[in-house]
PDB file of C-alpha atoms in Angstrom:
ATOM      1  CA  UNK A   1     -16.245  16.832 -33.901  1.00 49.00           C
ATOM      2  CA  UNK A   2     -14.956  13.764 -32.037  1.00 54.00           C
ATOM      3  CA  UNK A   3     -17.299  10.847 -31.850  1.00 57.00           C
ATOM      4  CA  UNK A   4     -18.571   9.615 -28.532  1.00 52.00           C
ATOM      5  CA  UNK A   5     -17.790   6.034 -27.551  1.00 56.00           C
ATOM      6  CA  UNK A   6     -20.741   3.671 -27.420  1.00 57.00           C
ATOM      7  CA  UNK A   7     -19.487   2.165 -24.193  1.00 62.00           C
ATOM      8  CA  UNK A   8     -17.636   4.020 -21.467  1.00 66.00           C
ATOM      9  CA  UNK A   9     -13.947   3.259 -21.123  1.00 68.00           C
ATOM     10  CA  UNK A  10     -12.562   2.055 -17.807  1.00 65.00           C
ATOM     11  CA  UNK A  11     -11.114   5.543 -17.280  1.00 66.00           C
ATOM     12  CA  UNK A  12     -14.499   7.183 -17.862  1.00 66.00           C
ATOM     13  CA  UNK A  13     -16.277   4.657 -15.650  1.00 66.00           C
ATOM     14  CA  UNK A  14     -13.814   5.280 -12.795  1.00 70.00           C
ATOM     15  CA  UNK A  15     -12.968   8.937 -13.389  1.00 72.00           C
ATOM     16  CA  UNK A  16     -11.695  11.051 -10.512  1.00 71.00           C
ATOM     17  CA  UNK A  17     -14.245  13.588  -9.356  1.00 80.00           C
ATOM     18  CA  UNK A  18     -12.988  16.991 -10.444  1.00 82.00           C
ATOM     19  CA  UNK A  19     -10.076  15.352 -12.255  1.00 83.00           C
ATOM     20  CA  UNK A  20      -8.768  15.587 -15.794  1.00 88.00           C
ATOM     21  CA  UNK A  21     -10.188  12.980 -18.170  1.00 89.00           C
ATOM     22  CA  UNK A  22      -6.988  12.749 -20.249  1.00 91.00           C
ATOM     23  CA  UNK A  23      -4.946  11.978 -17.132  1.00 93.00           C
ATOM     24  CA  UNK A  24      -7.453   9.323 -16.052  1.00 92.00           C
ATOM     25  CA  UNK A  25      -7.194   7.756 -19.511  1.00 93.00           C
ATOM     26  CA  UNK A  26      -3.382   7.824 -19.506  1.00 95.00           C
ATOM     27  CA  UNK A  27      -3.283   6.230 -16.062  1.00 94.00           C
ATOM     28  CA  UNK A  28      -5.712   3.552 -17.251  1.00 95.00           C
ATOM     29  CA  UNK A  29      -3.056   2.534 -19.792  1.00 96.00           C
ATOM     30  CA  UNK A  30      -0.526   2.040 -16.998  1.00 96.00           C
ATOM     31  CA  UNK A  31      -3.126   0.129 -14.990  1.00 95.00           C
ATOM     32  CA  UNK A  32      -3.774  -2.152 -17.964  1.00 96.00           C
ATOM     33  CA  UNK A  33      -0.554  -4.000 -17.163  1.00 96.00           C
ATOM     34  CA  UNK A  34      -1.067  -7.151 -15.108  1.00 95.00           C
ATOM     35  CA  UNK A  35       1.361  -9.469 -13.344  1.00 94.00           C
ATOM     36  CA  UNK A  36       3.230 -11.441 -15.981  1.00 94.00           C
ATOM     37  CA  UNK A  37       2.822  -8.804 -18.722  1.00 95.00           C
ATOM     38  CA  UNK A  38       6.215  -7.892 -20.145  1.00 94.00           C
ATOM     39  CA  UNK A  39       4.759  -5.799 -22.943  1.00 97.00           C
ATOM     40  CA  UNK A  40       1.389  -5.082 -24.542  1.00 97.00           C
ATOM     41  CA  UNK A  41       0.444  -4.202 -28.087  1.00 97.00           C
ATOM     42  CA  UNK A  42      -1.810  -1.374 -29.175  1.00 97.00           C
ATOM     43  CA  UNK A  43      -4.818  -3.637 -29.728  1.00 96.00           C
ATOM     44  CA  UNK A  44      -4.451  -5.244 -26.283  1.00 97.00           C
ATOM     45  CA  UNK A  45      -4.118  -1.849 -24.553  1.00 97.00           C
ATOM     46  CA  UNK A  46      -7.202  -0.581 -26.380  1.00 96.00           C
ATOM     47  CA  UNK A  47      -9.124  -3.725 -25.489  1.00 95.00           C
ATOM     48  CA  UNK A  48      -8.170  -3.655 -21.787  1.00 95.00           C
ATOM     49  CA  UNK A  49      -8.962   0.039 -21.359  1.00 94.00           C
ATOM     50  CA  UNK A  50     -11.975   0.366 -23.661  1.00 94.00           C
ATOM     51  CA  UNK A  51     -10.325   3.322 -25.435  1.00 94.00           C
ATOM     52  CA  UNK A  52     -10.097   3.871 -29.201  1.00 95.00           C
ATOM     53  CA  UNK A  53      -6.731   2.921 -30.725  1.00 96.00           C
ATOM     54  CA  UNK A  54      -6.237   6.512 -31.937  1.00 95.00           C
ATOM     55  CA  UNK A  55      -6.697   7.786 -28.358  1.00 95.00           C
ATOM     56  CA  UNK A  56      -4.359   5.103 -27.036  1.00 97.00           C
ATOM     57  CA  UNK A  57      -1.672   6.109 -29.557  1.00 97.00           C
ATOM     58  CA  UNK A  58      -1.804   9.775 -28.501  1.00 96.00           C
ATOM     59  CA  UNK A  59      -1.644   8.860 -24.811  1.00 97.00           C
ATOM     60  CA  UNK A  60       1.197   6.404 -25.444  1.00 97.00           C
ATOM     61  CA  UNK A  61       3.235   9.210 -27.022  1.00 97.00           C
ATOM     62  CA  UNK A  62       2.901  11.275 -23.820  1.00 96.00           C
ATOM     63  CA  UNK A  63       3.634   8.313 -21.531  1.00 97.00           C
ATOM     64  CA  UNK A  64       6.649   7.381 -23.649  1.00 97.00           C
ATOM     65  CA  UNK A  65       7.916  10.968 -23.520  1.00 97.00           C
ATOM     66  CA  UNK A  66       7.623  10.876 -19.702  1.00 96.00           C
ATOM     67  CA  UNK A  67       9.484   7.520 -19.730  1.00 97.00           C
ATOM     68  CA  UNK A  68       6.566   5.826 -17.962  1.00 97.00           C
ATOM     69  CA  UNK A  69       6.258   3.479 -20.952  1.00 97.00           C
ATOM     70  CA  UNK A  70       8.772   2.465 -23.589  1.00 97.00           C
ATOM     71  CA  UNK A  71       8.184   1.233 -27.098  1.00 97.00           C
ATOM     72  CA  UNK A  72       9.981  -2.012 -27.784  1.00 97.00           C
ATOM     73  CA  UNK A  73      11.533  -3.163 -31.048  1.00 97.00           C
ATOM     74  CA  UNK A  74       8.516  -5.327 -31.892  1.00 97.00           C
ATOM     75  CA  UNK A  75       6.119  -2.352 -31.564  1.00 96.00           C
ATOM     76  CA  UNK A  76       4.689  -3.365 -28.209  1.00 97.00           C
ATOM     77  CA  UNK A  77       4.922  -1.223 -25.082  1.00 97.00           C
ATOM     78  CA  UNK A  78       6.453  -2.070 -21.724  1.00 97.00           C
ATOM     79  CA  UNK A  79       6.807  -0.170 -18.485  1.00 96.00           C
ATOM     80  CA  UNK A  80       9.526   2.478 -18.578  1.00 96.00           C
ATOM     81  CA  UNK A  81      12.363   3.391 -16.261  1.00 95.00           C
ATOM     82  CA  UNK A  82      10.370   6.152 -14.556  1.00 96.00           C
ATOM     83  CA  UNK A  83       8.089   3.508 -13.039  1.00 95.00           C
ATOM     84  CA  UNK A  84      11.073   1.906 -11.297  1.00 94.00           C
ATOM     85  CA  UNK A  85      12.337   5.314 -10.115  1.00 95.00           C
ATOM     86  CA  UNK A  86       8.921   6.205  -8.692  1.00 95.00           C
ATOM     87  CA  UNK A  87       8.705   2.824  -6.967  1.00 93.00           C
ATOM     88  CA  UNK A  88      12.102   3.404  -5.350  1.00 93.00           C
ATOM     89  CA  UNK A  89      10.984   6.810  -4.047  1.00 94.00           C
ATOM     90  CA  UNK A  90       7.712   5.372  -2.789  1.00 90.00           C
ATOM     91  CA  UNK A  91       9.373   2.416  -1.064  1.00 89.00           C
ATOM     92  CA  UNK A  92      11.915   4.686   0.640  1.00 90.00           C
ATOM     93  CA  UNK A  93       9.249   7.046   1.970  1.00 90.00           C
ATOM     94  CA  UNK A  94       6.497   4.535   2.813  1.00 86.00           C
ATOM     95  CA  UNK A  95       5.800   3.955   6.470  1.00 83.00           C
ATOM     96  CA  UNK A  96       3.374   1.238   7.453  1.00 79.00           C
ATOM     97  CA  UNK A  97       3.138   2.921  10.853  1.00 80.00           C
ATOM     98  CA  UNK A  98       1.565   6.017   9.246  1.00 84.00           C
ATOM     99  CA  UNK A  99      -1.162   3.818   7.822  1.00 83.00           C
ATOM    100  CA  UNK A 100      -1.697   1.399  10.697  1.00 82.00           C
ATOM    101  CA  UNK A 101      -1.287   3.600  13.817  1.00 83.00           C
ATOM    102  CA  UNK A 102      -4.363   5.784  13.165  1.00 86.00           C
ATOM    103  CA  UNK A 103      -6.419   2.626  12.671  1.00 85.00           C
ATOM    104  CA  UNK A 104      -5.048   1.109  15.895  1.00 83.00           C
ATOM    105  CA  UNK A 105      -5.850   4.295  17.824  1.00 84.00           C
ATOM    106  CA  UNK A 106      -9.395   4.348  16.441  1.00 86.00           C
ATOM    107  CA  UNK A 107      -9.832   0.672  17.287  1.00 85.00           C
ATOM    108  CA  UNK A 108      -8.669   1.290  20.864  1.00 84.00           C
ATOM    109  CA  UNK A 109     -10.960   4.317  21.199  1.00 84.00           C
ATOM    110  CA  UNK A 110     -13.978   2.376  19.897  1.00 87.00           C
ATOM    111  CA  UNK A 111     -13.419  -0.844  21.842  1.00 85.00           C
ATOM    112  CA  UNK A 112     -11.491   0.177  24.944  1.00 83.00           C
ATOM    113  CA  UNK A 113      -9.147  -2.738  24.277  1.00 83.00           C
ATOM    114  CA  UNK A 114      -5.463  -2.780  23.384  1.00 81.00           C
ATOM    115  CA  UNK A 115      -4.476  -3.392  19.766  1.00 80.00           C
ATOM    116  CA  UNK A 116      -1.216  -4.372  18.060  1.00 78.00           C
ATOM    117  CA  UNK A 117       0.183  -5.419  14.723  1.00 75.00           C
ATOM    118  CA  UNK A 118       3.138  -7.641  13.989  1.00 73.00           C
ATOM    119  CA  UNK A 119       5.324  -8.071  10.926  1.00 71.00           C
ATOM    120  CA  UNK A 120       6.922 -11.451  10.292  1.00 70.00           C
ATOM    121  CA  UNK A 121      10.699 -11.281   9.991  1.00 69.00           C
ATOM    122  CA  UNK A 122      12.164 -14.701   9.432  1.00 70.00           C
ATOM    123  CA  UNK A 123      10.386 -17.308  11.539  1.00 70.00           C
ATOM    124  CA  UNK A 124       9.239 -15.105  14.402  1.00 63.00           C
ATOM    125  CA  UNK A 125       6.819 -12.182  14.191  1.00 57.00           C
ATOM    126  CA  UNK A 126       8.284  -8.906  15.421  1.00 57.00           C
ATOM    127  CA  UNK A 127       6.154  -6.436  17.296  1.00 57.00           C
ATOM    128  CA  UNK A 128       5.828  -3.274  15.217  1.00 57.00           C
ATOM    129  CA  UNK A 129       3.356  -1.122  17.090  1.00 56.00           C
ATOM    130  CA  UNK A 130       0.831  -1.284  19.871  1.00 55.00           C
ATOM    131  CA  UNK A 131      -1.801   1.078  21.124  1.00 56.00           C
ATOM    132  CA  UNK A 132      -3.490   0.987  24.491  1.00 55.00           C
ATOM    133  CA  UNK A 133      -5.670   3.187  26.683  1.00 54.00           C
ATOM    134  CA  UNK A 134      -3.387   2.713  29.691  1.00 48.00           C
ATOM    135  CA  UNK A 135      -0.722   5.405  30.069  1.00 40.00           C
ATOM    136  CA  UNK A 136       1.226   3.070  32.384  1.00 36.00           C
ATOM    137  CA  UNK A 137       1.783   0.580  29.574  1.00 43.00           C
ATOM    138  CA  UNK A 138       2.438   3.242  26.949  1.00 42.00           C
ATOM    139  CA  UNK A 139       6.003   3.893  28.101  1.00 37.00           C
ATOM    140  CA  UNK A 140       6.751   0.169  28.049  1.00 40.00           C
ATOM    141  CA  UNK A 141       5.260  -0.127  24.590  1.00 44.00           C
ATOM    142  CA  UNK A 142       7.636   2.250  22.885  1.00 44.00           C
ATOM    143  CA  UNK A 143      10.647   0.432  24.316  1.00 41.00           C
ATOM    144  CA  UNK A 144       9.514  -2.982  23.028  1.00 46.00           C
ATOM    145  CA  UNK A 145       8.836  -2.056  19.399  1.00 50.00           C
ATOM    146  CA  UNK A 146      10.869  -4.213  17.057  1.00 53.00           C
ATOM    147  CA  UNK A 147      11.459  -6.955  19.611  1.00 52.00           C
ATOM    148  CA  UNK A 148      10.329 -10.516  18.958  1.00 53.00           C
ATOM    149  CA  UNK A 149       6.772 -11.125  20.129  1.00 50.00           C
ATOM    150  CA  UNK A 150       8.098 -13.854  22.440  1.00 52.00           C
ATOM    151  CA  UNK A 151      10.194 -11.355  24.409  1.00 52.00           C
ATOM    152  CA  UNK A 152       8.240  -8.118  24.173  1.00 50.00           C
ATOM    153  CA  UNK A 153       5.612  -6.315  26.181  1.00 49.00           C
ATOM    154  CA  UNK A 154       3.449  -9.406  26.655  1.00 50.00           C
ATOM    155  CA  UNK A 155       6.247 -11.177  28.548  1.00 48.00           C
ATOM    156  CA  UNK A 156       7.085  -8.074  30.561  1.00 49.00           C
ATOM    157  CA  UNK A 157       3.413  -7.618  31.431  1.00 47.00           C
ATOM    158  CA  UNK A 158       3.122 -11.233  32.583  1.00 47.00           C
ATOM    159  CA  UNK A 159       6.281 -10.862  34.696  1.00 46.00           C
ATOM    160  CA  UNK A 160       5.037  -7.645  36.289  1.00 48.00           C
ATOM    161  CA  UNK A 161       1.639  -9.195  36.947  1.00 46.00           C
ATOM    162  CA  UNK A 162       3.164 -12.306  38.516  1.00 48.00           C
ATOM    163  CA  UNK A 163       5.358 -10.120  40.755  1.00 48.00           C
ATOM    164  CA  UNK A 164       2.389  -8.002  41.882  1.00 48.00           C
ATOM    165  CA  UNK A 165       0.268 -11.117  42.532  1.00 45.00           C
ATOM    166  CA  UNK A 166       3.047 -12.612  44.675  1.00 48.00           C
ATOM    167  CA  UNK A 167       3.496  -9.316  46.550  1.00 49.00           C
ATOM    168  CA  UNK A 168      -0.253  -8.941  47.269  1.00 49.00           C
ATOM    169  CA  UNK A 169      -0.564 -12.565  48.450  1.00 50.00           C
ATOM    170  CA  UNK A 170       2.162 -11.968  51.081  1.00 50.00           C
ATOM    171  CA  UNK A 171       0.135  -9.187  52.718  1.00 50.00           C
TER     172      UNK A 171
END
C-alpha cells in the first residue's frame, strides 16, 4: 500500500475539482520551471513540487515520452520540443479581443461610459477596440480600429463636435 505524504504536494494543494490527480502532478512538474531555468535535476523537481522522487521519476517518464520534457546528458530535465509546438499553436490562435471585448462590454453596461483598450506599437499606442452605448459611434468605431490613437475616433469625434457646435451657433 502506498504511503501517504506528510505534507500535501503543490499538485494536491491546487488540484482541479473533478480532475485526475496524476495529471495535476505531472503538470506541477512542468510548472516547476521558472524563468532562467535551463534544466532541473530530480531532487530540485521533487523539492519544488513537494512530490516523492519515485513519483517524480514515473511522471518524468510519461512527460519525456510525450516530448514535453527531455532528459539531458547530465541527467537533468529541460523543456521538450512539444512545449514550443504548443506555444506556437497557442500564439497563432490567441486573440486578445476575445478576452478583452467581453470585459469592455460589461464595463460599458455597468457604468454607462465608453471603454477602450490600446496596444503600444512602436512609440504610439494603436487603438485596438472600443465599446460604447451609442449606436451612432459604433459604426465609426469599427472603422478606426488599428489606427494610431492620435488619428482615430477621438479626433473624428472632436471634429464632428466642433462642426456641430459651429453649425448650431449660426442659427
